[in-house]
Short mmCIF file of C-alpha atoms and ligand atoms in Angstrom, two decimals:
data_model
loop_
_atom_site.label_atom_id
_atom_site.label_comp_id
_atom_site.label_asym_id
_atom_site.label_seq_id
_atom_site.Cartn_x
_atom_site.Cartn_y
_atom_site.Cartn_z
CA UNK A 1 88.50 -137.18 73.52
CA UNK A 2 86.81 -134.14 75.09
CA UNK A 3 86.56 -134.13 78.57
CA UNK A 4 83.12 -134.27 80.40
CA UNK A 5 83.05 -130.74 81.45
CA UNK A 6 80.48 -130.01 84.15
CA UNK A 7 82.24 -126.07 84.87
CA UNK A 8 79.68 -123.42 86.33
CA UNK A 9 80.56 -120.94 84.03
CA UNK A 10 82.61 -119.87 81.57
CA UNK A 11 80.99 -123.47 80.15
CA UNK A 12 80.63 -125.90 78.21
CA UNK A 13 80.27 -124.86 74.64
CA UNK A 14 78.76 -127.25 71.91
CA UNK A 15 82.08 -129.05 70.17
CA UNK A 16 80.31 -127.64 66.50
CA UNK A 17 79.94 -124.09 67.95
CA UNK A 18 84.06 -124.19 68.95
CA UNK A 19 85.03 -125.25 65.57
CA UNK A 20 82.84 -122.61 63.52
CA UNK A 21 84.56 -119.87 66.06
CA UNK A 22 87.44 -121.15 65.61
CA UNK A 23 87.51 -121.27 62.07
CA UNK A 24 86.04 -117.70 62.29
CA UNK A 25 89.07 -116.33 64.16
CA UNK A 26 90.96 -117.29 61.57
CA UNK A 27 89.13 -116.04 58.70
CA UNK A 28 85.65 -115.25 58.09
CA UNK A 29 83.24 -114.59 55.25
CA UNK A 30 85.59 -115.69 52.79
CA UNK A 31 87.59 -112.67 52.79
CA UNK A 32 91.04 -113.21 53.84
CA UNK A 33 90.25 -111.17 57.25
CA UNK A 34 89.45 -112.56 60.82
CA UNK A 35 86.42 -111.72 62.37
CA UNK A 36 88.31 -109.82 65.13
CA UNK A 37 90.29 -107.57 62.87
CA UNK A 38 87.15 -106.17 60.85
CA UNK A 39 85.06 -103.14 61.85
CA UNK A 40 81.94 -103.71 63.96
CA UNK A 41 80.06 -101.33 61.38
CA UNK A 42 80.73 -103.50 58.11
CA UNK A 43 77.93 -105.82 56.39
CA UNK A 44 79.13 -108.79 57.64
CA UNK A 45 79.45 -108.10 61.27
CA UNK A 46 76.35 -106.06 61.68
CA UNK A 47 74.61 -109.38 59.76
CA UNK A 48 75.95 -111.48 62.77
CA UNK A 49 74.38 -108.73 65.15
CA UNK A 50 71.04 -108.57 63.64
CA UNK A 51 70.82 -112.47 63.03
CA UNK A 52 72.04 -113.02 66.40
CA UNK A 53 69.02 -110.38 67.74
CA UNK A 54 67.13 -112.46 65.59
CA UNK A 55 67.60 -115.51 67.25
CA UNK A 56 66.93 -114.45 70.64
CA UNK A 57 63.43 -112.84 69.64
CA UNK A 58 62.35 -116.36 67.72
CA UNK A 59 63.92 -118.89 70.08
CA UNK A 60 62.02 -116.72 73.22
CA UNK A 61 58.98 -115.67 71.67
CA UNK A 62 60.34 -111.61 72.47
CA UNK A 63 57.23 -109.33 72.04
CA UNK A 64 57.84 -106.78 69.39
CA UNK A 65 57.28 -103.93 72.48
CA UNK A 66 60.86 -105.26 73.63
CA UNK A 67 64.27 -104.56 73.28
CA UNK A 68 67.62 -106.97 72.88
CA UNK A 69 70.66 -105.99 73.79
CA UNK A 70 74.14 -107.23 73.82
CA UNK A 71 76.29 -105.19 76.09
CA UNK A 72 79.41 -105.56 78.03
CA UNK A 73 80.08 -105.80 81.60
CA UNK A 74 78.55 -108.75 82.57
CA UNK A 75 75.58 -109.87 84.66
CA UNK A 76 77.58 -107.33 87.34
CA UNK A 77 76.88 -104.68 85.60
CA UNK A 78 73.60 -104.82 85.28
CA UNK A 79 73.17 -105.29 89.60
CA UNK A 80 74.23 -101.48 88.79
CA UNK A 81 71.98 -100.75 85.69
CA UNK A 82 68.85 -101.86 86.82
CA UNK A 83 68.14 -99.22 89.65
CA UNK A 84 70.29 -96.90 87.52
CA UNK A 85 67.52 -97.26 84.32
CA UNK A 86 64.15 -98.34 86.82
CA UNK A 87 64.42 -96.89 90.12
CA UNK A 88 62.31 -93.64 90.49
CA UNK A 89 64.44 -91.12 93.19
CA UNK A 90 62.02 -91.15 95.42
CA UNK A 91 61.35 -95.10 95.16
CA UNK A 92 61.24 -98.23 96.36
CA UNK A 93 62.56 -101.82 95.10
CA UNK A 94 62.25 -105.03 96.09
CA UNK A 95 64.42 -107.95 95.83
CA UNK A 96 64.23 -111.63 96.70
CA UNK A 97 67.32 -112.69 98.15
CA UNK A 98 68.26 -116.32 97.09
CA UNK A 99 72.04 -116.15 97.44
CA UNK A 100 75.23 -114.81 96.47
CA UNK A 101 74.57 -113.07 93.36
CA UNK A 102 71.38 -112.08 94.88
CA UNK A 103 73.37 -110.50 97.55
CA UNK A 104 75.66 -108.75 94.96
CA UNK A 105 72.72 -107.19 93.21
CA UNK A 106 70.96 -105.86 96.35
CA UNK A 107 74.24 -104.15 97.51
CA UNK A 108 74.39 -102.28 93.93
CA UNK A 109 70.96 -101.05 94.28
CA UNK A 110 71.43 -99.93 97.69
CA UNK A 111 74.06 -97.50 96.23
CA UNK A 112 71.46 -96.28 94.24
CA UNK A 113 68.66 -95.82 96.42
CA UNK A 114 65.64 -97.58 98.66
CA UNK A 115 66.19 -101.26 98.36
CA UNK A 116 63.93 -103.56 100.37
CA UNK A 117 64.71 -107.47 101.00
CA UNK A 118 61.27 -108.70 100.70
CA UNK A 119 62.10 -112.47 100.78
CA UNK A 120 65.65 -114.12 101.85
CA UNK A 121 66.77 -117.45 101.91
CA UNK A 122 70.19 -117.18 104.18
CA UNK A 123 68.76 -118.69 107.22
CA UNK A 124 69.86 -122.43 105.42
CA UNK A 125 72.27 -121.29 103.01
CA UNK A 126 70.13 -120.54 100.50
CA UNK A 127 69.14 -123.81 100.60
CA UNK A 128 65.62 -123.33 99.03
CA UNK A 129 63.31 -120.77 97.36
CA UNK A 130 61.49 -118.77 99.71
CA UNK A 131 57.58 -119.06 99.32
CA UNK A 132 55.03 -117.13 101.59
CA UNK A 133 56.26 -113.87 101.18
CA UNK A 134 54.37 -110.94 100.28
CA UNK A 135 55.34 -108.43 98.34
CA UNK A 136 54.09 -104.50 98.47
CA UNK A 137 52.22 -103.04 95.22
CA UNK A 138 54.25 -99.64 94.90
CA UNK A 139 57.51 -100.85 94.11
CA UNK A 140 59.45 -100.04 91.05
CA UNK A 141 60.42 -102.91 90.15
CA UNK A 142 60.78 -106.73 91.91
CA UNK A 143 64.37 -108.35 91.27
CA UNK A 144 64.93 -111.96 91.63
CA UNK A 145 67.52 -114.47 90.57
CA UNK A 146 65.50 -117.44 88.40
CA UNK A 147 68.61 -119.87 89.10
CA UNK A 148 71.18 -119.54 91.92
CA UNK A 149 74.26 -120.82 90.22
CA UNK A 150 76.15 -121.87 93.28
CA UNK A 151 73.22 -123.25 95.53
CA UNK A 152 71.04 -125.14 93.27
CA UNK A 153 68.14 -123.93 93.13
CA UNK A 154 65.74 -122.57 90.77
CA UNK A 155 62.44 -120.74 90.56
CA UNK A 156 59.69 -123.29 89.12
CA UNK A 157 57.09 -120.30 89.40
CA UNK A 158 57.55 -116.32 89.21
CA UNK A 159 57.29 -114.17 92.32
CA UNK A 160 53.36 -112.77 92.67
CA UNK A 161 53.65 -110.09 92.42
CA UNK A 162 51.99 -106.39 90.21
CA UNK A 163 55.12 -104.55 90.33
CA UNK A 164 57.79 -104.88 87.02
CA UNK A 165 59.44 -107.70 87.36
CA UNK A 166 63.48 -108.11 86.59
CA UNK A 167 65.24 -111.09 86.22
CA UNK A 168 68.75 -112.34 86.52
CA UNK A 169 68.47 -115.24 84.46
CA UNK A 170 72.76 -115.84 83.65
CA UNK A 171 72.82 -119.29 84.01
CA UNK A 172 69.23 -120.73 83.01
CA UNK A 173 68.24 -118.25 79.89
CA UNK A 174 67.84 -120.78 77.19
CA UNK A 175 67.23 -123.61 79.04
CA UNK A 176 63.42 -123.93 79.34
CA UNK A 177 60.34 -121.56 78.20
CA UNK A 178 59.92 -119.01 79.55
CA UNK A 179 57.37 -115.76 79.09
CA UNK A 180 59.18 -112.62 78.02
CA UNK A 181 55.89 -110.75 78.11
CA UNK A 182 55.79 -111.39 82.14
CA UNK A 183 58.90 -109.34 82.44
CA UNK A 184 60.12 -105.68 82.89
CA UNK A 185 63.64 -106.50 82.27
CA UNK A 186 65.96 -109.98 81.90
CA UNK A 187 69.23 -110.00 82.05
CA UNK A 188 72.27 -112.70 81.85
CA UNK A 189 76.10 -113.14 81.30
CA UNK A 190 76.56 -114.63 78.05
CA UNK A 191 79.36 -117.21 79.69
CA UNK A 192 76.55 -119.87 81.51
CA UNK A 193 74.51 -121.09 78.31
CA UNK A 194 74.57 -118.62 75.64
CA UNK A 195 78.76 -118.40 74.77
CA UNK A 196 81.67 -117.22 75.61
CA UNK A 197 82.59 -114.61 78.47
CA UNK A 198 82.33 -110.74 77.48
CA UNK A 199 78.66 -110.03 75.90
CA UNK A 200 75.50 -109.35 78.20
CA UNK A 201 72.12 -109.98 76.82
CA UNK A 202 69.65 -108.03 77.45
CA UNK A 203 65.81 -107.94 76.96
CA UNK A 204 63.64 -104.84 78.03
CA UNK A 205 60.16 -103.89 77.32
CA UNK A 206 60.56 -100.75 75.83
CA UNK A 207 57.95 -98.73 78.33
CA UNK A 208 59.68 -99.53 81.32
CA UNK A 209 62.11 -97.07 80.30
CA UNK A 210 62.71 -93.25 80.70
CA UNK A 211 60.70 -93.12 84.10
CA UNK A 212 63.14 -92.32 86.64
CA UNK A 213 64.24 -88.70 86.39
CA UNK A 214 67.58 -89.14 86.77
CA UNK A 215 70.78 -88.61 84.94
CA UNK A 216 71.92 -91.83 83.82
CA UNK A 217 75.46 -91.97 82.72
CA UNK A 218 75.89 -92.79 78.49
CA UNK A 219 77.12 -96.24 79.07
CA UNK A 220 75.04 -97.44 81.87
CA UNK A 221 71.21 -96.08 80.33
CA UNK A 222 69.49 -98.77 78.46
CA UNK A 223 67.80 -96.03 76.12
CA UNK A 224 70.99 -94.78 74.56
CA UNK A 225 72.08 -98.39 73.77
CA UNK A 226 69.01 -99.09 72.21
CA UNK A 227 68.94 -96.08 70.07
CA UNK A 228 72.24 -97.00 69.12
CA UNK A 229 71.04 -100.68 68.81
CA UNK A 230 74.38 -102.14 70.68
CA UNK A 231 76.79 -99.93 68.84
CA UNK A 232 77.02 -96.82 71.40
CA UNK A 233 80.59 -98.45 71.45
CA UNK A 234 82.47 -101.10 69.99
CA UNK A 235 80.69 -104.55 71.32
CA UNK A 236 82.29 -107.33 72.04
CA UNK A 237 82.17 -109.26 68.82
CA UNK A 238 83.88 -112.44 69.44
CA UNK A 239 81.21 -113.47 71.75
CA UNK A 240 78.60 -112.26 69.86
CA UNK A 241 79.57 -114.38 66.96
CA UNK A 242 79.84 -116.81 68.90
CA UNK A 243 76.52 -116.55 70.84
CA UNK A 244 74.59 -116.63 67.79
CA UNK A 245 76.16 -119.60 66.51
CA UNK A 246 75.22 -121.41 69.54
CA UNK A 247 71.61 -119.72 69.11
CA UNK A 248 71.55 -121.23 65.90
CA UNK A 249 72.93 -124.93 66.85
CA UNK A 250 69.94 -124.73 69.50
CA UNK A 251 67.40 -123.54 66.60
CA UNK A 252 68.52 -126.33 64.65
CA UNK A 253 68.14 -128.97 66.92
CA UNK A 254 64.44 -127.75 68.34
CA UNK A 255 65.35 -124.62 69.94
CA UNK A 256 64.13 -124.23 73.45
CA UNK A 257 61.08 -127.28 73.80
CA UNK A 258 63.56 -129.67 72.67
CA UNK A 259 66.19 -128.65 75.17
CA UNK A 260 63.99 -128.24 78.05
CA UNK A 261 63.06 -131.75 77.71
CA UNK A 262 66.64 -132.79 76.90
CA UNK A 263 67.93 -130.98 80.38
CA UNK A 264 65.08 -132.10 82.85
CA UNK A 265 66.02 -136.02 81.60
CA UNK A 266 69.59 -135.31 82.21
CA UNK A 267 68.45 -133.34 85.73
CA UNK A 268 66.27 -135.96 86.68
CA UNK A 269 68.70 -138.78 85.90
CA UNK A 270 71.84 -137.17 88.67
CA UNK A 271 69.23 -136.28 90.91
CA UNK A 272 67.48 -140.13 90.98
CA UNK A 273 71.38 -141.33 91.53
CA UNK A 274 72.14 -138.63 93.81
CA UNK A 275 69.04 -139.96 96.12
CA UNK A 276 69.65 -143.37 95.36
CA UNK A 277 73.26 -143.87 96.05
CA UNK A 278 73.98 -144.49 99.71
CA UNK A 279 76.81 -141.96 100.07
CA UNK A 280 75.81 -139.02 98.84
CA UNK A 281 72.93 -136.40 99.47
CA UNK A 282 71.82 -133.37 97.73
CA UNK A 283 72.08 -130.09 99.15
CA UNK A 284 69.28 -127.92 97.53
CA UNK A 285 65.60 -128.61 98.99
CA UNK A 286 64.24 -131.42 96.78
CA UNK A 287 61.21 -128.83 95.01
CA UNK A 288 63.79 -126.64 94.21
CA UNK A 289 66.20 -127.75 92.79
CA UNK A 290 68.20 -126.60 89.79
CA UNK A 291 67.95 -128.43 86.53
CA UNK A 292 71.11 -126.23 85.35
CA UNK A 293 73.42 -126.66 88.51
CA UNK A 294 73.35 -129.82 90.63
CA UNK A 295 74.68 -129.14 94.29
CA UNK A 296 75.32 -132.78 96.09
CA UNK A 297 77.98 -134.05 98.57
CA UNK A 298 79.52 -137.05 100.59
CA UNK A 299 77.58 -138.05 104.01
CA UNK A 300 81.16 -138.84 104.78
CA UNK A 301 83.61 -136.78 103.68
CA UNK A 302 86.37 -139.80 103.67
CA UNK A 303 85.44 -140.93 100.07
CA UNK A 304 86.15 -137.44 98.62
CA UNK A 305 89.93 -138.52 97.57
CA UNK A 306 89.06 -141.58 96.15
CA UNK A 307 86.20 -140.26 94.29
CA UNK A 308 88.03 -136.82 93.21
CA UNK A 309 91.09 -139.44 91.68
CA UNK A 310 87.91 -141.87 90.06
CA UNK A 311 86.77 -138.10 88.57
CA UNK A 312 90.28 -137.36 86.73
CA UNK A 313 90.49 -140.51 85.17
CA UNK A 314 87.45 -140.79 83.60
CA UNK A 315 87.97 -137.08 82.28
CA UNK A 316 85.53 -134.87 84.20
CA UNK A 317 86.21 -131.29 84.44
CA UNK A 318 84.76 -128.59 87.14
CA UNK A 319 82.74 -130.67 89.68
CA UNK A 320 84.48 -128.93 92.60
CA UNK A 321 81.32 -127.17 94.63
CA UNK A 322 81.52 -123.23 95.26
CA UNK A 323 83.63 -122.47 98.01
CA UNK A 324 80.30 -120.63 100.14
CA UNK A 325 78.44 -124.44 99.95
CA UNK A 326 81.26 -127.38 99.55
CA UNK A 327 81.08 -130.83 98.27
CA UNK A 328 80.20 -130.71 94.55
CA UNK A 329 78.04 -129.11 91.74
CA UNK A 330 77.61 -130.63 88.42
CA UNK A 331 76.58 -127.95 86.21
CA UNK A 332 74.91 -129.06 82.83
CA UNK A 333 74.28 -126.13 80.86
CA UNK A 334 72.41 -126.88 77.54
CA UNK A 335 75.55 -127.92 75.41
CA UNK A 336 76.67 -131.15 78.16
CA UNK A 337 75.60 -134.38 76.85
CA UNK A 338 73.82 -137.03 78.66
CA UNK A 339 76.99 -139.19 77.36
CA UNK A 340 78.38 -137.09 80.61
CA UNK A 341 75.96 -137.45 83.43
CA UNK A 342 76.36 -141.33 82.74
CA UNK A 343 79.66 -141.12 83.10
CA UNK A 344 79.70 -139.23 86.99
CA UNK A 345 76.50 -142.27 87.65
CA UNK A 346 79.02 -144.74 86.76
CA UNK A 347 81.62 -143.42 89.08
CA UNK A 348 79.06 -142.69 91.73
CA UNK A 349 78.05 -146.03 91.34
CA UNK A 350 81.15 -147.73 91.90
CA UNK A 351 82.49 -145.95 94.34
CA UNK A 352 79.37 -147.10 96.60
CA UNK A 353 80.10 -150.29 95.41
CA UNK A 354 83.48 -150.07 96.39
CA UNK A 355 82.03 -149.46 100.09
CA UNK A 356 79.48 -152.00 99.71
CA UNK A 357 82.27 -154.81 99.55
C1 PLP B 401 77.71 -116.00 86.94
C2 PLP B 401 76.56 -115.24 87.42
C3 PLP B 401 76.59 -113.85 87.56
C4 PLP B 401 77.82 -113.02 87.30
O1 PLP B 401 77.98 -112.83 85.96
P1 PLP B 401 79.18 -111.95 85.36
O2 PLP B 401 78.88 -112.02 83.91
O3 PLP B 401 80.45 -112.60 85.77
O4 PLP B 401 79.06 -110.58 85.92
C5 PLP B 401 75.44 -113.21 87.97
N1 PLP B 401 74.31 -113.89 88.23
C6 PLP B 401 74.25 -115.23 88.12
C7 PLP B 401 72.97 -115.93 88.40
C8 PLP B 401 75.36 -115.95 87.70
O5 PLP B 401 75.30 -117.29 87.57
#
């Protein structure tokens, strides 16, 4: 049997999806050739590109003034792109500082020019989403981080806010609606809930573009990919492929209203147990927490052997909390059943029990 894998990223992957790329690897299209040992440029590859396009644009309602990318270099990369293709010389941006990767974006934009924390969470571990904030109307852009992957917690409402808004949305794209047309620029690693490590999607409204007089190198301006519509250099197919047949496996089973219900029952379920159960408490402030990462810990650290053994046994993979917050952090990205969350109640549950006695 699988195991119940609740990792943060690379992730869970549905079991279908695995096969298919599997199979893939070994040959694909009928044609006595792997998918990784054809050329990017022939019919059936750029088919998986274009369907793969297609399925972001349907399952997220993209306006047709948009662009989607796949690129490389991660959600890391694009900390760097984002002033790089958006930040005027002689501007200003703004960003909301709700933890670590947060942190990591605002110290790539500072390389780049004037970067302004206009909201910050640090003074409880990024504990919670900062409200009352204001935010100044001649900015460039406003960056924020929708979900914070190690802390969990989550945006339930956008940042007010006139200025283009950008988005690092790695590890909650795909997991509830969402309104492209609110957005400058979204960006996420494909390895949270879209597939495998290596590909970068990217969505930008087309206008946003061109603006900031400098001279952007080849690889890092947005313009030059999209001209070249993700072939400016070899992308990474593998996890293309394999993004769009998760894409698909989400189309097919009622694409993003269907899973948005799916995840809040499984949310709602671990966090009802998590306030329940005498020996644990969350660590993300209740109205914000994540429905993609759940962070949660002992009151008393003594039961964390016990319950760490209880964890192998029954099979469950990458509970461990980040390193910056402790305790533990179920993750459960779109593809992790509710089959799984039962499971971690059930051992939650008797290890109270076990205490109870
Ligand atoms: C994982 C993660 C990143 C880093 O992504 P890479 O693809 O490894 O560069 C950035 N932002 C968020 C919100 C993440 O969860």
């Amino acid at each position: 049997m699988k195991k119940h894998n609740f990792s943060a990223g690379p992730c869970i992957l549905p079991e279908e999806v695995i096969k298919k790329a599997s199979e893939a690897i070994l040959e694909f299209n009928n044609d006595n050739l792997s998918l990784i040992e054809i050329s990017h440029r022939s019919k059936p590859f750029v088919d998986v590109l274009k369907r793969a396009k297609e399925l972001v644009i349907e399952l997220l309602d993209v306006p047709n003034d948009y662009s989607v990318l796949f690129l490389q270099g991660g959600a890391s990369l694009e900390f760097l792109m984002t002033p790089y293709n958006l930040l005027k010389k002689d501007g200003k941006c703004g960003y909301i500082n709700t933890g670590t990767w947060s942190e990591k974006a605002i110290k790539e934009s500072k390389k780049i020019g004037e970067t302004l924390v206009i909201a910050d969470s640090s003074d409880k571990n990024f504990s919670y989403i900062p409200k009352d904030y204001s935010i100044p109307n001649d900015l460039d852009y406003v960056h924020f981080t929708s979900n914070n992957t190690i802390f969990g917690t989550q945006f339930n409402h956008l940042p007010e806010s006139n200025n283009i808004l950008v988005c690092d949305m790695s590890s909650d794209i795909f997991s509830r609606k969402i309104d492209v047309s609110k957005f400058g620029l979204i960006y996420a690693g494909a390895q949270k809930n879209m597939g495998p490590a290596g590909a970068t999607l990217v969505i930008v409204k087309n206008k946003v573009l061109g603006k900031t007089s400098r001279d952007i190198p080849s690889m890092l301006d947005y313009k030059i990919h999209i001209e070249k519509d993700s072939m400016f250099n070899t992308p990474p197919v593998f996890p293309i492929y394999v993004s769009m047949l998760n894409l698909q496996w989400l189309k097919k089973n009622g694409g993003i209203n269907w899973i948005e219900k799916v995840n809040k029952r499984k949310a709602l379920k671990l966090y009802q147990e998590i306030d329940r159960n005498k020996l644990f408490e969350g660590l993300a402030n209740i109205n914000d927490r994540s429905i993609m990462n759940a962070t949660f810990k002992f009151k008393n650290n003594k039961h964390q052997e016990r319950f760490d053994l209880m964890c192998v046994k029954k099979g469950i993979n990458g509970l461990k909390g980040h390193r910056s917050v402790g305790g533990y952090r179920a993750s459960m990205y779109n593809a992790l059943k509710e089959e799984s969350i039962d499971v971690l109640i059930e051992i939650m549950q008797q290890i109270e029990k076990e205490n109870n006695d």
